[in-house]
Short mmCIF file of C-alpha atoms in Angstrom, two decimals:
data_model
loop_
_atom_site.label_atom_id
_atom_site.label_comp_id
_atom_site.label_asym_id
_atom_site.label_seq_id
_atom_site.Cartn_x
_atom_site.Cartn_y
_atom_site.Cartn_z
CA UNK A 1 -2.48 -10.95 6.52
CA UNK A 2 -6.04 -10.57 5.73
CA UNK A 3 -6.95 -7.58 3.50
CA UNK A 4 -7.45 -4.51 6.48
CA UNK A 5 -10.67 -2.33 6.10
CA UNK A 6 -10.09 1.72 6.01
CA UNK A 7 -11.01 3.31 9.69
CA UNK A 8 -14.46 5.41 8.88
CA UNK A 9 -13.17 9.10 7.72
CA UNK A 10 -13.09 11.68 10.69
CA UNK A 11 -14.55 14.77 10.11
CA UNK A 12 -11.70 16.33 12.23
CA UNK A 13 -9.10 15.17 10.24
CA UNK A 14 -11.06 16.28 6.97
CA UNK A 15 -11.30 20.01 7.71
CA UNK A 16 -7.39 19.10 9.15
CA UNK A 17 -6.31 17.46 5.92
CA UNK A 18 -8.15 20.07 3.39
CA UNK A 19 -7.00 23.28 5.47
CA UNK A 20 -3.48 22.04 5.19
CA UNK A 21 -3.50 21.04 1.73
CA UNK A 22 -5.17 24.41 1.24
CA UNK A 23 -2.15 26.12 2.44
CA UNK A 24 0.00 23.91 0.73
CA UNK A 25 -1.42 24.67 -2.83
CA UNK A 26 -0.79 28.21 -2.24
CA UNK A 27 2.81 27.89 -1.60
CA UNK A 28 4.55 29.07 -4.63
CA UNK A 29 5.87 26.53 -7.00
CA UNK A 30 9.47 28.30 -7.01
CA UNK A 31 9.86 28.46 -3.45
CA UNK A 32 8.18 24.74 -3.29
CA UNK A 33 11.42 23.80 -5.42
CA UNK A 34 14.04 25.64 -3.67
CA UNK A 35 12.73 24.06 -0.56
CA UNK A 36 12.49 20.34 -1.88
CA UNK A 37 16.36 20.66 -1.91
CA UNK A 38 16.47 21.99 1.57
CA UNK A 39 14.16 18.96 2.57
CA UNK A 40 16.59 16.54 0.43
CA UNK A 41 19.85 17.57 2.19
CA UNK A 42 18.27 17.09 5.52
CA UNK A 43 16.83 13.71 4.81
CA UNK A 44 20.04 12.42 3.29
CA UNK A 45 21.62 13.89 6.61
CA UNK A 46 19.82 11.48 8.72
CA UNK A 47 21.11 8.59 10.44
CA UNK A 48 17.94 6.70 9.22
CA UNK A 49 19.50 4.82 5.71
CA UNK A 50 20.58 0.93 6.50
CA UNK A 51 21.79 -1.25 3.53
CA UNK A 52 17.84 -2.55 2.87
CA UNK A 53 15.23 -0.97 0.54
CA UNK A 54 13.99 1.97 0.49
CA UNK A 55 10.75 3.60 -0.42
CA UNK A 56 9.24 7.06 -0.80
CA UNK A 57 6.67 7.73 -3.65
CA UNK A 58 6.11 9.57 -6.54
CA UNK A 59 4.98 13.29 -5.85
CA UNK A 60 1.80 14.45 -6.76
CA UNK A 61 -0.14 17.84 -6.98
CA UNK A 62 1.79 20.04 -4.56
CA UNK A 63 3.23 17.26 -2.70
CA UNK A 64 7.09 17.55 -1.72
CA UNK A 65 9.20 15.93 -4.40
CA UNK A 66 11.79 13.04 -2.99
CA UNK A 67 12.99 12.36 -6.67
CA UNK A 68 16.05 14.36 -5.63
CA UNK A 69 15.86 12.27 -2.46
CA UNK A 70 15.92 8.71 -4.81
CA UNK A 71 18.40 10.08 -7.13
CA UNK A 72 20.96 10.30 -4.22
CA UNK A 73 20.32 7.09 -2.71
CA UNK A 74 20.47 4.97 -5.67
CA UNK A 75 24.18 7.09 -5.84
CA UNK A 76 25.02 5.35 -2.98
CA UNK A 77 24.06 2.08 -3.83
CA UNK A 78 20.35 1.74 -1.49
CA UNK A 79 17.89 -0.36 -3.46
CA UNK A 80 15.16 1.61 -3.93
CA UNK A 81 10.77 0.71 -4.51
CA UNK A 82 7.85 2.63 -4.91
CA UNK A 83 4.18 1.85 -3.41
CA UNK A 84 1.27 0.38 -5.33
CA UNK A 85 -2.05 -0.02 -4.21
CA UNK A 86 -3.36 -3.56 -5.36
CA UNK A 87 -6.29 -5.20 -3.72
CA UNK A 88 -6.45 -2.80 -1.00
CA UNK A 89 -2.44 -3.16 0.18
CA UNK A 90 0.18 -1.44 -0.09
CA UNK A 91 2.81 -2.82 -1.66
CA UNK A 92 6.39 -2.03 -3.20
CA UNK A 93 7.57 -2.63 -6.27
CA UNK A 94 11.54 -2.18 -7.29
CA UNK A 95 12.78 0.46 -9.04
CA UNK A 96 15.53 2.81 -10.17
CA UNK A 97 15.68 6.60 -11.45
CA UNK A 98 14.53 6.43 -15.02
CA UNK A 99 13.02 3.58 -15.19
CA UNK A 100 9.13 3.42 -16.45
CA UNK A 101 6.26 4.05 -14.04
CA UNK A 102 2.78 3.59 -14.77
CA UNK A 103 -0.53 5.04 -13.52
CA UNK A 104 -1.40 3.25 -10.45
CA UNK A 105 -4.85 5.14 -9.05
CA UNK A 106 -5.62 7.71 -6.91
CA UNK A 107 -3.47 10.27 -9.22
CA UNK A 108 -0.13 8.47 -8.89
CA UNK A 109 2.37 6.90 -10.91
CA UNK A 110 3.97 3.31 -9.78
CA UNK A 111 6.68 1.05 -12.07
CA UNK A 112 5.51 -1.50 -13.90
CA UNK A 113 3.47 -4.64 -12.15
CA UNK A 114 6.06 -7.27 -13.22
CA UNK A 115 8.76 -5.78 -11.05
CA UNK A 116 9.82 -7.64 -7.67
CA UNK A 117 8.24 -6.65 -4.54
CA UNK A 118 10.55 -5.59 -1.81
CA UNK A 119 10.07 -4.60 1.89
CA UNK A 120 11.98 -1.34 2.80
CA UNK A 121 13.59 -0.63 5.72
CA UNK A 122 12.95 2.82 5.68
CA UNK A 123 9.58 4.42 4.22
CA UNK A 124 9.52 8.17 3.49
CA UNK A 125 5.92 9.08 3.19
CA UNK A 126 3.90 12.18 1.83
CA UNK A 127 2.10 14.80 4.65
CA UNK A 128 -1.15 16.50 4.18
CA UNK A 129 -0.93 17.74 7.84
CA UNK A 130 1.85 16.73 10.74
CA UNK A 131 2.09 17.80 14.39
CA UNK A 132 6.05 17.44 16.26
CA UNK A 133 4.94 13.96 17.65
CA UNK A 134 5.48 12.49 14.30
CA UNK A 135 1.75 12.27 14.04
CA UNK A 136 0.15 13.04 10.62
CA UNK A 137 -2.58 13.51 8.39
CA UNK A 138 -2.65 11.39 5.15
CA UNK A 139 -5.33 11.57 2.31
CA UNK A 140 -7.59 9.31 4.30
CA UNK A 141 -7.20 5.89 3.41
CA UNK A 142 -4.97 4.55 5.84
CA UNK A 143 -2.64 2.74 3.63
CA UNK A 144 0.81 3.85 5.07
CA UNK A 145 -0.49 3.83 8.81
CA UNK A 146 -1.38 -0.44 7.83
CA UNK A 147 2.16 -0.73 5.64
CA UNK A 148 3.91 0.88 8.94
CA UNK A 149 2.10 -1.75 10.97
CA UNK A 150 3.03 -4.63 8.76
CA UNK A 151 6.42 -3.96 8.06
CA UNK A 152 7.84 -2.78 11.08
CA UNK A 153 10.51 -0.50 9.83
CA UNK A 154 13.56 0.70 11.18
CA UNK A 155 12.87 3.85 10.39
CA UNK A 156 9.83 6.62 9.02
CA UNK A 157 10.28 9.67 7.48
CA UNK A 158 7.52 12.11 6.74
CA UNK A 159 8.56 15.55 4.22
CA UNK A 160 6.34 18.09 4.00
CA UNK A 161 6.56 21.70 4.03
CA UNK A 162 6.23 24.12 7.15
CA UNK A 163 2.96 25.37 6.56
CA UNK A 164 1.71 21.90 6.69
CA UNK A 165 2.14 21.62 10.79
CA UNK A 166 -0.66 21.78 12.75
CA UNK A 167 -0.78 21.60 16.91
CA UNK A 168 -2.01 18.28 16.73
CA UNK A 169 -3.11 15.79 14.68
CA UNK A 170 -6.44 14.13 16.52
CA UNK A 171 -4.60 10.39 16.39
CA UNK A 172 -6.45 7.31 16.60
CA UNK A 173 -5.76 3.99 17.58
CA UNK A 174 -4.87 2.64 13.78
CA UNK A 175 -2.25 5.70 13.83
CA UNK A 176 1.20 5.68 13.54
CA UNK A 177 3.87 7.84 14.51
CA UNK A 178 6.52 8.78 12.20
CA UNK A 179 10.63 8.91 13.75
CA UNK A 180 11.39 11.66 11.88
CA UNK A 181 9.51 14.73 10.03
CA UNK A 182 11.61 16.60 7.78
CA UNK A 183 10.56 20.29 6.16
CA UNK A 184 12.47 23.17 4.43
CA UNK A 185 13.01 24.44 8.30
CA UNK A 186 14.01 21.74 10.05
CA UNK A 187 14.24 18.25 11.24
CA UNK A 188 12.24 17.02 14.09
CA UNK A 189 13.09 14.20 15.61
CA UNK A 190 9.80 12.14 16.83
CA UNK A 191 10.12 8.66 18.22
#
């Protein structure tokens, strides 16, 4: 697959994306953590977890944490990756609770380059803004809606907090919808 270009920012989704995170940074970081293990029960309650890979990322700024979420998994046994950006892609590198990660860009942390690349079967990604169609609002770049496209996988999982819905995210053709969106509330079934 030839490298994919980013779609050109929409100003919608901007004032979307930086009203959400907005009200996202204001949460409280105690109630942020009682919530994350709200959010991990429900996603390890979902019907969504085959024997393949699976990949969420490492949390940053306010972001929901699914550390708990990996913890749990490797319990059972899932393989488990992380995504790195490298020459524009997304990819996923292996790797287990504890292990080393290193700084990968754009504020996050990713393990080390020499570990194998695996595709998941299930991707749990970050929200900056969602809507109940399993639509939502990333930081802008497009990488997950192109890794989504790419790998096909059996299942999508957005967390997120509450506060972080909006009535609709203005969707474009590069978008894709999410099965699931789990938040301290609730899970919402999409797809």
């Amino acid at each position: 697959m030839t490298e994919a270009t980013s779609p050109a920012p929409s100003p919608r989704k901007a004032k979307l994306r930086a009203e959400a995170l907005a009200r996202r940074d204001a949460l409280e970081l105690d109630d942020r953590l009682i919530w994350d293990e709200a959010i991990t029960e429900r996603v390890l309650a979902l019907p969504a977890f085959p024997e393949g890979p699976v990949s969420a990322y490492w949390p940053m700024r306010s972001e929901a944490d699914p550390r708990p979420i990996l913890e749990a998994l490797h319990e059972r046994g899932l393989p488990l990756c992380l995504p790195a950006i490298v020459a524009g892609r997304m990819h996923f590198r292996r790797w287990a609770p504890w292990e080393p990660i290193v700084p990968g860009g754009f504020g996050t942390l990713v393990p080390q380059p020499s570990e194998a690349e695996l595709r998941p079967a299930v991707l749990i990604v970050p929200l900056a803004a969602f809507d109940r169609r399993g639509f939502r609002i990333g930081y802008g770049k497009g990488y997950y809606d192109r890794a989504i496209t790419e790998l096909r996988p059996l299942a999508t999982v957005g967390i997120g907090y509450a506060a972080q819905e909006i009535p609709a995210v203005p969707d474009e053709p590069h978008d894709r919808s999410l099965d699931w969106i789990v938040t301290e509330n609730e899970t919402i079934r999409c797809a």
